């Protein structure tokens, strides 16, 4: 009964999405208030019914209803309850339903927080999001119905892929989707602006917090995914330049460019067509990411059984969304007039340079990700583009960004003085370059990558301090009062930039100074790595809730510390799939990582992998700082004021201003 | 007029910069492409000798031998096969009789892998491995005819 209710709710939601989009968009075009008034209630109804459908599927999973095919395939009676719930989005169908739910949620949020937007603008935004919802729900119902019954019912399930049985599974997909789908709001705002021909500072002020919040979720989602890979995959890596990772990284790069170009559009009224194009790009790349990951063209943990109709549907959907919005852009963008001019050295120009760098880097990732797929699709042979390409291209392309981060926030809008900037920043530059040169010499001899990474991150830190000192001059009172008096937008930016510095420092250290060893160890054997000494104590067997495990014990001593790590090798009961659970001793400056390979003989000898990972945790700390910085910036007072004054402003705004 | 010249100069410098960067990117791209070859293609000497590439197919049953943490096994597309050696820990889902993709180069008549790629699901076959077997079987069928 419950699965049928869910299926029925999905159909109702599809109809609601149609009502939410078509009549209101026509109404906005013709100025018909009655049709426009349909948008909000229909959008809220759509969200309600998608939520009911999602709840029904989650209920089927939690109650182990193996008469539902999706549940039988992706769950198991012995699966811990939290993973039963997370398995709701562990399959292709369920994850697309989560996509629809998140999209409904964002639309719902727009209907609630857009009361002060001009009516036609709000209607168009909700209407465009409704069109996206419609396409997605149609996709779900026609190709990926999660509620299909299995007759006769299965006695037990096939179990959730053991790789997905990790706390990361509970947080990573919803976070990532909140980010992916959140860009649909910026996209809808851009389309609404193109439709109405109205795109001004007020428009940018409405769009900015939405975009930043979506970007925060995406940042947190990617960080969480990287941390999960490090913990769960047993290879000790945190980024593989895997196409599925790139699929989430490309919208992030476009989104990062977008939040910076929105700043210029808000403050200076410039870059309007460019900002609109970036908003379209960011969401298109989110859709492309979904297509790449979900259509089964990529072989990875994220792709499920491939079904050509699904791939074709998403590809067609992608074509309509991207083609349609670009056509609209080509037709209407000339109406968006350019804002004020600026000289080659000003904050405007530096932000433009930031965008150029980000988009170039995005292009290099796109090339490396899509080219092999294209070659394969055209039957021109199978090739792959490995991490060496991305490391040798992406890193140098991104390097100028770190330099720009130091100058940009300190430069004046419109026209800044270069000699003045040199006197303000020469010490910061000298100190960071000197430290970058000296640090590798004290560790292991000269290393250009370390110099670059350390100099970049120290440069960012020093320029942030200079930024605070200069801003605080203009605020009166004690030191703490001065700090508190700075606007949240400023705080958010600095926290995010500091997060980047922390992350870059972590990446530099771990990429250049990590050590690893794959070694054969019998009980009592001994090995050394990075100043730690490891003694293998053998392996014993233990049963988990839905698996059997061989649990090893490794005594580690070094640097005045002594601890025992327990890496596991699990075999899952339902699928018989083996799975490595690494054991990690975390610390702020280095991780010790041990994982079990396979037994090599009957006497308890195992292949064992030991790693030493210096400063790797800085990477995730940096990632979360980026997200937190974004959240602080999005809570800036002026966005609340913008909402209050929006209705007033809209009266004074003229067409095309 | 002066500002127009300046603008032109900026555009020219910008285009040159973009051109140089694009050339560098394409160069890095070309030198880092990893091509895929089936065991049959390797047996026909179609694979490069001084360059890394990928092979794929099935791990022949009973062919896995260990020497410390170095594993020796045979990858086959059911028509031709190639001996592979890999030093390090094999992925969880590496199994005899199942599909595998390995990256490495030809050395002393065998394939020395630097990386063995896992599939992520018990029932899932890497598409490269699947197509290698498919191609070999197609070729055999046409020979029979």
mmCIF file of C-alpha atoms in Angstrom, chain A residues 452-620:
data_model
loop_
_atom_site.group_PDB
_atom_site.id
_atom_site.type_symbol
_atom_site.label_atom_id
_atom_site.label_comp_id
_atom_site.label_asym_id
_atom_site.label_seq_id
_atom_site.Cartn_x
_atom_site.Cartn_y
_atom_site.Cartn_z
ATOM 1 C CA UNK A 452 54.855 27.374 -4.427
ATOM 2 C CA UNK A 453 52.303 25.846 -2.031
ATOM 3 C CA UNK A 454 53.773 27.196 1.194
ATOM 4 C CA UNK A 455 54.469 30.653 -0.268
ATOM 5 C CA UNK A 456 50.884 30.799 -1.614
ATOM 6 C CA UNK A 457 49.271 29.819 1.651
ATOM 7 C CA UNK A 458 51.449 32.097 3.779
ATOM 8 C CA UNK A 459 50.821 34.957 1.320
ATOM 9 C CA UNK A 460 47.069 34.500 1.737
ATOM 10 C CA UNK A 461 47.369 34.454 5.545
ATOM 11 C CA UNK A 462 49.524 37.601 5.638
ATOM 12 C CA UNK A 463 47.305 39.557 3.265
ATOM 13 C CA UNK A 464 44.266 38.562 5.339
ATOM 14 C CA UNK A 465 45.965 40.035 8.421
ATOM 15 C CA UNK A 466 46.751 43.223 6.455
ATOM 16 C CA UNK A 467 43.132 43.338 5.290
ATOM 17 C CA UNK A 468 41.863 43.150 8.866
ATOM 18 C CA UNK A 469 44.287 45.823 10.083
ATOM 19 C CA UNK A 470 43.343 48.242 7.331
ATOM 20 C CA UNK A 471 39.596 47.689 7.741
ATOM 21 C CA UNK A 472 39.757 48.033 11.526
ATOM 22 C CA UNK A 473 41.227 51.534 11.251
ATOM 23 C CA UNK A 474 37.809 52.741 10.140
ATOM 24 C CA UNK A 475 35.940 51.152 13.056
ATOM 25 C CA UNK A 476 36.228 52.751 16.468
ATOM 26 C CA UNK A 477 36.451 51.211 19.944
ATOM 27 C CA UNK A 478 38.494 48.439 21.532
ATOM 28 C CA UNK A 479 40.178 45.670 19.553
ATOM 29 C CA UNK A 480 37.307 43.212 20.090
ATOM 30 C CA UNK A 481 34.679 45.815 19.278
ATOM 31 C CA UNK A 482 36.561 46.650 16.117
ATOM 32 C CA UNK A 483 36.549 42.992 15.107
ATOM 33 C CA UNK A 484 32.849 42.650 15.871
ATOM 34 C CA UNK A 485 32.111 45.821 13.954
ATOM 35 C CA UNK A 486 33.331 44.449 10.645
ATOM 36 C CA UNK A 487 30.538 43.334 8.334
ATOM 37 C CA UNK A 488 29.787 39.636 8.013
ATOM 38 C CA UNK A 489 30.432 39.724 4.302
ATOM 39 C CA UNK A 490 34.021 40.703 5.045
ATOM 40 C CA UNK A 491 34.381 38.092 7.788
ATOM 41 C CA UNK A 492 32.949 35.367 5.582
ATOM 42 C CA UNK A 493 35.290 36.177 2.732
ATOM 43 C CA UNK A 494 38.343 36.144 4.993
ATOM 44 C CA UNK A 495 37.371 32.893 6.730
ATOM 45 C CA UNK A 496 36.848 31.235 3.340
ATOM 46 C CA UNK A 497 40.136 32.540 1.973
ATOM 47 C CA UNK A 498 41.918 31.412 5.132
ATOM 48 C CA UNK A 499 40.304 27.992 4.624
ATOM 49 C CA UNK A 500 41.833 27.882 1.176
ATOM 50 C CA UNK A 501 45.252 28.741 2.632
ATOM 51 C CA UNK A 502 44.905 25.956 5.221
ATOM 52 C CA UNK A 503 43.784 23.481 2.565
ATOM 53 C CA UNK A 504 46.618 24.400 0.192
ATOM 54 C CA UNK A 505 49.170 24.016 2.984
ATOM 55 C CA UNK A 506 47.736 20.575 3.808
ATOM 56 C CA UNK A 507 47.721 19.454 0.171
ATOM 57 C CA UNK A 508 51.297 20.662 -0.331
ATOM 58 C CA UNK A 509 52.593 18.830 2.721
ATOM 59 C CA UNK A 510 50.770 15.546 2.169
ATOM 60 C CA UNK A 511 51.428 15.411 -1.566
ATOM 61 C CA UNK A 512 55.161 15.965 -1.172
ATOM 62 C CA UNK A 513 56.043 14.354 2.158
ATOM 63 C CA UNK A 514 53.758 11.342 2.537
ATOM 64 C CA UNK A 515 55.390 7.950 2.827
ATOM 65 C CA UNK A 516 53.929 4.551 2.122
ATOM 66 C CA UNK A 517 54.943 0.922 2.211
ATOM 67 C CA UNK A 518 53.243 -2.258 1.015
ATOM 68 C CA UNK A 519 54.834 -5.068 2.954
ATOM 69 C CA UNK A 520 54.460 -8.741 3.852
ATOM 70 C CA UNK A 521 54.114 -9.182 7.625
ATOM 71 C CA UNK A 522 53.896 -12.289 9.784
ATOM 72 C CA UNK A 523 52.793 -11.989 13.439
ATOM 73 C CA UNK A 524 55.669 -10.469 15.394
ATOM 74 C CA UNK A 525 57.200 -8.824 12.314
ATOM 75 C CA UNK A 526 58.489 -5.333 12.572
ATOM 76 C CA UNK A 527 58.846 -2.382 10.190
ATOM 77 C CA UNK A 528 59.740 1.309 10.296
ATOM 78 C CA UNK A 529 58.225 4.283 8.467
ATOM 79 C CA UNK A 530 58.673 8.034 8.965
ATOM 80 C CA UNK A 531 60.116 7.621 12.441
ATOM 81 C CA UNK A 532 57.343 5.289 13.640
ATOM 82 C CA UNK A 533 57.940 1.647 14.376
ATOM 83 C CA UNK A 534 55.196 -0.877 13.545
ATOM 84 C CA UNK A 535 54.823 -4.352 15.087
ATOM 85 C CA UNK A 536 52.232 -6.705 13.611
ATOM 86 C CA UNK A 537 50.363 -8.723 16.258
ATOM 87 C CA UNK A 538 48.375 -10.940 13.904
ATOM 88 C CA UNK A 539 44.732 -11.164 12.957
ATOM 89 C CA UNK A 540 41.655 -12.577 14.686
ATOM 90 C CA UNK A 541 38.101 -13.150 13.406
ATOM 91 C CA UNK A 542 34.979 -11.433 14.648
ATOM 92 C CA UNK A 543 31.345 -11.160 13.464
ATOM 93 C CA UNK A 544 29.674 -7.834 12.701
ATOM 94 C CA UNK A 545 25.913 -7.220 12.218
ATOM 95 C CA UNK A 546 25.936 -8.180 8.499
ATOM 96 C CA UNK A 547 29.541 -9.233 7.868
ATOM 97 C CA UNK A 548 32.444 -11.346 9.130
ATOM 98 C CA UNK A 549 35.660 -9.514 9.816
ATOM 99 C CA UNK A 550 39.325 -10.357 10.126
ATOM 100 C CA UNK A 551 40.685 -7.777 12.544
ATOM 101 C CA UNK A 552 44.382 -7.094 12.679
ATOM 102 C CA UNK A 553 46.367 -5.494 15.476
ATOM 103 C CA UNK A 554 49.321 -3.255 14.749
ATOM 104 C CA UNK A 555 51.341 -1.736 17.600
ATOM 105 C CA UNK A 556 52.805 1.626 16.693
ATOM 106 C CA UNK A 557 55.416 3.570 18.657
ATOM 107 C CA UNK A 558 57.181 6.793 17.807
ATOM 108 C CA UNK A 559 57.570 10.419 18.858
ATOM 109 C CA UNK A 560 56.788 9.517 22.472
ATOM 110 C CA UNK A 561 53.454 7.975 21.555
ATOM 111 C CA UNK A 562 52.278 4.393 21.700
ATOM 112 C CA UNK A 563 49.011 3.113 20.234
ATOM 113 C CA UNK A 564 47.464 0.048 18.604
ATOM 114 C CA UNK A 565 45.582 0.232 15.313
ATOM 115 C CA UNK A 566 42.939 -2.299 14.287
ATOM 116 C CA UNK A 567 42.501 -2.462 10.508
ATOM 117 C CA UNK A 568 39.775 -4.817 9.273
ATOM 118 C CA UNK A 569 39.046 -6.978 6.284
ATOM 119 C CA UNK A 570 35.309 -7.590 6.076
ATOM 120 C CA UNK A 571 33.311 -10.058 4.035
ATOM 121 C CA UNK A 572 29.664 -9.107 3.702
ATOM 122 C CA UNK A 573 27.138 -11.918 4.236
ATOM 123 C CA UNK A 574 24.628 -11.073 1.528
ATOM 124 C CA UNK A 575 26.943 -10.229 -1.369
ATOM 125 C CA UNK A 576 30.101 -12.058 -0.300
ATOM 126 C CA UNK A 577 31.916 -8.865 -1.194
ATOM 127 C CA UNK A 578 35.229 -8.213 0.575
ATOM 128 C CA UNK A 579 35.905 -4.778 1.949
ATOM 129 C CA UNK A 580 38.909 -3.083 3.537
ATOM 130 C CA UNK A 581 38.432 -0.926 6.613
ATOM 131 C CA UNK A 582 41.561 1.084 7.217
ATOM 132 C CA UNK A 583 42.604 2.025 10.753
ATOM 133 C CA UNK A 584 43.743 5.613 11.115
ATOM 134 C CA UNK A 585 45.340 7.414 14.041
ATOM 135 C CA UNK A 586 44.396 11.045 13.502
ATOM 136 C CA UNK A 587 46.408 13.975 14.761
ATOM 137 C CA UNK A 588 46.574 17.636 13.687
ATOM 138 C CA UNK A 589 50.011 17.313 12.113
ATOM 139 C CA UNK A 590 50.029 13.757 10.765
ATOM 140 C CA UNK A 591 47.952 10.620 10.309
ATOM 141 C CA UNK A 592 49.221 7.077 10.686
ATOM 142 C CA UNK A 593 47.210 4.826 8.393
ATOM 143 C CA UNK A 594 47.236 1.022 8.321
ATOM 144 C CA UNK A 595 45.166 -1.275 6.114
ATOM 145 C CA UNK A 596 45.111 -5.007 5.491
ATOM 146 C CA UNK A 597 45.704 -6.390 1.998
ATOM 147 C CA UNK A 598 45.142 -10.130 1.808
ATOM 148 C CA UNK A 599 46.338 -13.206 3.730
ATOM 149 C CA UNK A 600 49.432 -14.633 2.044
ATOM 150 C CA UNK A 601 49.603 -18.005 3.802
ATOM 151 C CA UNK A 602 47.931 -20.137 6.453
ATOM 152 C CA UNK A 603 50.352 -19.026 9.170
ATOM 153 C CA UNK A 604 48.745 -15.608 9.523
ATOM 154 C CA UNK A 605 51.039 -13.676 7.195
ATOM 155 C CA UNK A 606 49.306 -10.721 5.563
ATOM 156 C CA UNK A 607 50.086 -8.140 2.942
ATOM 157 C CA UNK A 608 49.869 -4.895 4.902
ATOM 158 C CA UNK A 609 49.902 -1.271 3.816
ATOM 159 C CA UNK A 610 51.260 1.400 6.138
ATOM 160 C CA UNK A 611 51.101 5.121 5.405
ATOM 161 C CA UNK A 612 52.328 8.265 7.027
ATOM 162 C CA UNK A 613 50.269 11.288 5.944
ATOM 163 C CA UNK A 614 51.542 14.623 7.274
ATOM 164 C CA UNK A 615 49.017 17.467 7.643
ATOM 165 C CA UNK A 616 46.314 15.663 5.688
ATOM 166 C CA UNK A 617 43.600 16.803 8.104
ATOM 167 C CA UNK A 618 44.298 20.413 7.152
ATOM 168 C CA UNK A 619 42.706 19.619 3.833
ATOM 169 C CA UNK A 620 39.312 18.852 5.314
#
